[in-house]
Amino acid sequence: MDRTRPVYILSVGCGPSTELYGAVQALNDMTISYMGIDRNPIWNEIQNFNIDRFEQTPHIVQYTSEDFFSFIKDRWADILILNYFFSDLIKFSPDITDDFINRLADLINNGIFKWVVINDIPLFYKDGTGYICMEHLAQKLSPAIKVARRHFATPNDFQPIYGTKLPCNLSIPIVEQNVQTFNPFESKGSIQLIIKVNHSQK
């Protein structure tokens, strides 16, 4: 990746942007230009906090409520993030889920993103889960595109093993006392689909 420019990250359905902080830690020697897309105004306060938090740093943090496909037209990103997006999409907007997956697959196959990181809930029902959406998307990708599946928690007897097992401990432990009343998770339990796209350098 070209280290002379920022890493462009686009997060769809970003909510509070927890992945922003993970990206800053993971890419700690690089500048990040982050754009979060979310239409729910419930997140406005914490999104404004995030903008203020990074204002005096080299990183650029922005948000929009624009439609994802309208926004990405004539644009591209190094990394696309869908963090718990699919499980919400299929739960609240099942009628548009298939169309979204088809259009997203077209963007990925056309090289609009270098990486796509999908993180979601480890529910493995036949219908109505992020897992099903992830697998439908994977089936629509070009054979030249590399796909990796990962999980953190050890599955129970009724769950399939979703790809490679990774450590479940938090990369950034939650130690702030003022959030302990909300009982934050102490470990990771999600599943991930990581898509690496080979295309010309932007």
CSV table of C-alpha atoms in Angstrom, one decimal:
chain,number,residue,atom,x,y,z
A,1,MET,CA,0.0,0.0,0.0
A,2,ASP,CA,1.2,3.5,-0.9
A,3,ARG,CA,2.5,5.1,2.3
A,4,THR,CA,2.8,8.5,0.8
A,5,ARG,CA,-1.0,9.1,1.0
A,6,PRO,CA,-3.8,8.3,3.5
A,7,VAL,CA,-5.5,4.9,3.7
A,8,TYR,CA,-9.0,5.5,2.5
A,9,ILE,CA,-11.5,3.6,4.6
A,10,LEU,CA,-15.2,3.6,4.0
A,11,SER,CA,-17.6,2.1,6.6
A,12,VAL,CA,-21.2,1.5,5.7
A,13,GLY,CA,-23.7,1.5,8.5
A,14,CYS,CA,-20.9,2.7,10.7
A,15,GLY,CA,-22.9,3.6,13.9
A,16,PRO,CA,-20.4,4.7,16.6
A,17,SER,CA,-17.4,3.8,14.4
A,18,THR,CA,-15.7,1.2,16.7
A,19,GLU,CA,-13.8,0.0,13.7
A,20,LEU,CA,-12.2,3.5,13.3
A,21,TYR,CA,-10.3,3.0,16.5
A,22,GLY,CA,-9.3,-0.5,15.5
A,23,ALA,CA,-8.0,0.7,12.2
A,24,VAL,CA,-5.9,3.5,13.8
A,25,GLN,CA,-4.3,0.9,16.1
A,26,ALA,CA,-3.8,-1.7,13.3
A,27,LEU,CA,-2.4,0.9,10.9
A,28,ASN,CA,-0.5,2.8,13.5
A,29,ASP,CA,2.3,4.1,11.2
A,30,MET,CA,-0.1,5.3,8.5
A,31,THR,CA,-2.5,8.2,8.1
A,32,ILE,CA,-6.2,7.3,7.8
A,33,SER,CA,-9.0,9.1,5.9
A,34,TYR,CA,-12.2,7.6,7.3
A,35,MET,CA,-15.7,8.1,5.9
A,36,GLY,CA,-18.6,6.7,7.9
A,37,ILE,CA,-22.0,6.3,6.3
A,38,ASP,CA,-25.0,6.0,8.5
A,39,ARG,CA,-28.6,7.3,8.3
A,40,ASN,CA,-29.6,6.9,11.9
A,41,PRO,CA,-29.2,10.3,13.8
A,42,ILE,CA,-29.0,8.4,17.1
A,43,TRP,CA,-25.2,8.2,16.4
A,44,ASN,CA,-24.7,11.9,15.7
A,45,GLU,CA,-23.3,12.7,19.2
A,46,ILE,CA,-20.7,10.0,19.3
A,47,GLN,CA,-19.8,10.7,15.6
A,48,ASN,CA,-19.2,14.4,16.5
A,49,PHE,CA,-17.0,13.2,19.4
A,50,ASN,CA,-15.0,11.1,17.0
A,51,ILE,CA,-14.5,14.0,14.7
A,52,ASP,CA,-13.3,16.2,17.6
A,53,ARG,CA,-11.1,13.4,19.0
A,54,PHE,CA,-9.1,13.1,15.8
A,55,GLU,CA,-9.1,16.8,14.8
A,56,GLN,CA,-5.6,17.5,16.1
A,57,THR,CA,-4.2,14.3,14.5
A,58,PRO,CA,-3.1,13.5,11.0
A,59,HIS,CA,-6.2,11.4,10.5
A,60,ILE,CA,-9.3,12.7,8.7
A,61,VAL,CA,-12.7,11.6,10.1
A,62,GLN,CA,-15.9,12.4,8.3
A,63,TYR,CA,-19.5,11.2,8.1
A,64,THR,CA,-22.4,11.3,5.6
A,65,SER,CA,-26.0,10.0,5.5
A,66,GLU,CA,-25.9,9.7,1.7
A,67,ASP,CA,-26.9,6.4,0.1
A,68,PHE,CA,-23.9,4.1,-0.2
A,69,PHE,CA,-24.2,3.4,-3.9
A,70,SER,CA,-24.7,7.1,-4.7
A,71,PHE,CA,-21.7,8.0,-2.6
A,72,ILE,CA,-19.3,5.5,-4.1
A,73,LYS,CA,-20.2,6.4,-7.7
A,74,ASP,CA,-17.0,7.7,-9.3
A,75,ARG,CA,-15.1,7.0,-6.0
A,76,TRP,CA,-13.1,4.2,-4.6
A,77,ALA,CA,-11.6,3.1,-1.2
A,78,ASP,CA,-8.7,1.1,0.0
A,79,ILE,CA,-10.8,-0.7,2.6
A,80,LEU,CA,-14.6,-1.1,2.8
A,81,ILE,CA,-15.9,-2.1,6.2
A,82,LEU,CA,-19.3,-3.7,6.9
A,83,ASN,CA,-19.4,-4.1,10.7
A,84,TYR,CA,-22.6,-5.8,11.9
A,85,PHE,CA,-24.2,-4.4,8.8
A,86,PHE,CA,-25.6,-7.4,7.1
A,87,SER,CA,-27.4,-8.8,10.2
A,88,ASP,CA,-29.2,-5.4,10.5
A,89,LEU,CA,-29.9,-5.1,6.8
A,90,ILE,CA,-31.6,-8.5,6.5
A,91,LYS,CA,-33.5,-8.0,9.7
A,92,PHE,CA,-34.9,-4.5,9.0
A,93,SER,CA,-34.8,-4.4,5.1
A,94,PRO,CA,-35.1,-7.9,3.8
A,95,ASP,CA,-36.7,-6.8,0.6
A,96,ILE,CA,-33.6,-5.0,-0.6
A,97,THR,CA,-30.9,-7.3,0.7
A,98,ASP,CA,-30.5,-9.4,-2.4
A,99,ASP,CA,-30.2,-6.3,-4.6
A,100,PHE,CA,-27.6,-4.8,-2.2
A,101,ILE,CA,-25.5,-7.9,-2.3
A,102,ASN,CA,-25.7,-8.1,-6.1
A,103,ARG,CA,-24.6,-4.4,-6.5
A,104,LEU,CA,-21.9,-4.8,-3.9
A,105,ALA,CA,-20.5,-7.8,-5.7
A,106,ASP,CA,-20.4,-5.8,-8.9
A,107,LEU,CA,-18.4,-3.1,-7.2
A,108,ILE,CA,-15.9,-5.6,-5.7
A,109,ASN,CA,-15.5,-7.5,-9.0
A,110,ASN,CA,-14.8,-4.1,-10.7
A,111,GLY,CA,-12.0,-3.3,-8.3
A,112,ILE,CA,-13.6,-0.4,-6.5
A,113,PHE,CA,-12.0,-1.6,-3.2
A,114,LYS,CA,-8.7,-3.2,-2.4
A,115,TRP,CA,-10.0,-4.9,0.7
A,116,VAL,CA,-13.5,-5.6,2.1
A,117,VAL,CA,-13.8,-6.5,5.8
A,118,ILE,CA,-17.1,-7.9,6.9
A,119,ASN,CA,-17.7,-8.6,10.6
A,120,ASP,CA,-20.9,-10.0,11.9
A,121,ILE,CA,-22.8,-12.1,14.4
A,122,PRO,CA,-22.1,-15.9,14.5
A,123,LEU,CA,-25.6,-17.0,13.8
A,124,PHE,CA,-25.8,-19.8,11.3
A,125,TYR,CA,-29.5,-20.2,10.4
A,126,LYS,CA,-30.5,-20.7,6.8
A,127,ASP,CA,-32.3,-17.4,6.6
A,128,GLY,CA,-32.2,-14.0,8.1
A,129,THR,CA,-28.6,-13.8,9.3
A,130,GLY,CA,-25.5,-11.9,8.4
A,131,TYR,CA,-23.7,-15.2,7.8
A,132,ILE,CA,-26.1,-16.0,4.9
A,133,CYS,CA,-25.5,-12.6,3.4
A,134,MET,CA,-21.7,-13.0,3.7
A,135,GLU,CA,-21.9,-16.4,1.9
A,136,HIS,CA,-24.2,-15.2,-0.8
A,137,LEU,CA,-21.8,-12.3,-1.5
A,138,ALA,CA,-18.8,-14.7,-1.5
A,139,GLN,CA,-20.5,-16.9,-4.1
A,140,LYS,CA,-20.9,-13.9,-6.5
A,141,LEU,CA,-17.2,-12.9,-6.5
A,142,SER,CA,-14.8,-13.5,-9.3
A,143,PRO,CA,-12.6,-16.6,-8.8
A,144,ALA,CA,-9.6,-14.3,-9.0
A,145,ILE,CA,-10.6,-12.6,-5.8
A,146,LYS,CA,-9.2,-14.1,-2.6
A,147,VAL,CA,-11.6,-14.7,0.3
A,148,ALA,CA,-10.7,-15.7,3.9
A,149,ARG,CA,-13.1,-16.7,6.7
A,150,ARG,CA,-12.3,-16.2,10.3
A,151,HIS,CA,-13.9,-16.7,13.7
A,152,PHE,CA,-12.9,-15.8,17.3
A,153,ALA,CA,-15.0,-17.7,19.8
A,154,THR,CA,-14.9,-21.5,19.9
A,155,PRO,CA,-18.1,-22.8,18.3
A,156,ASN,CA,-20.5,-25.0,20.2
A,157,ASP,CA,-21.6,-28.4,19.1
A,158,PHE,CA,-24.4,-27.0,16.9
A,159,GLN,CA,-22.3,-24.4,15.0
A,160,PRO,CA,-20.1,-24.9,12.0
A,161,ILE,CA,-16.4,-23.9,12.1
A,162,TYR,CA,-16.2,-20.7,10.1
A,163,GLY,CA,-12.7,-20.5,8.7
A,164,THR,CA,-9.6,-19.9,10.8
A,165,LYS,CA,-9.7,-19.5,14.5
A,166,LEU,CA,-8.1,-16.3,15.8
A,167,PRO,CA,-7.6,-15.2,19.5
A,168,CYS,CA,-10.7,-13.9,21.1
A,169,ASN,CA,-9.1,-11.4,23.5
A,170,LEU,CA,-9.8,-7.8,22.8
A,171,SER,CA,-7.1,-5.9,20.9
A,172,ILE,CA,-8.1,-2.8,22.9
A,173,PRO,CA,-9.3,-3.8,26.4
A,174,ILE,CA,-12.2,-1.7,27.8
A,175,VAL,CA,-10.9,-0.3,31.0
A,176,GLU,CA,-12.9,3.0,31.4
A,177,GLN,CA,-14.8,2.8,34.6
A,178,ASN,CA,-17.7,5.0,33.4
A,179,VAL,CA,-18.7,2.3,30.8
A,180,GLN,CA,-18.6,-0.7,33.1
A,181,THR,CA,-22.2,-0.3,34.1
A,182,PHE,CA,-23.1,-1.3,30.4
A,183,ASN,CA,-21.3,-4.6,30.8
A,184,PRO,CA,-19.1,-4.3,27.7
A,185,PHE,CA,-17.9,-7.5,26.1
A,186,GLU,CA,-14.7,-8.9,27.4
A,187,SER,CA,-13.8,-10.9,24.3
A,188,LYS,CA,-14.6,-11.2,20.6
A,189,GLY,CA,-17.1,-13.6,19.3
A,190,SER,CA,-17.9,-12.5,15.8
A,191,ILE,CA,-17.2,-14.1,12.4
A,192,GLN,CA,-15.4,-12.3,9.6
A,193,LEU,CA,-15.2,-12.5,5.8
A,194,ILE,CA,-12.1,-10.8,4.5
A,195,ILE,CA,-12.0,-10.1,0.8
A,196,LYS,CA,-8.7,-9.2,-1.0
A,197,VAL,CA,-9.1,-7.7,-4.4
A,198,ASN,CA,-6.3,-7.6,-6.9
A,199,HIS,CA,-6.5,-4.6,-9.1
A,200,SER,CA,-4.3,-1.7,-10.3
A,201,GLN,CA,-2.9,0.7,-7.7
A,202,LYS,CA,-5.0,3.8,-7.2
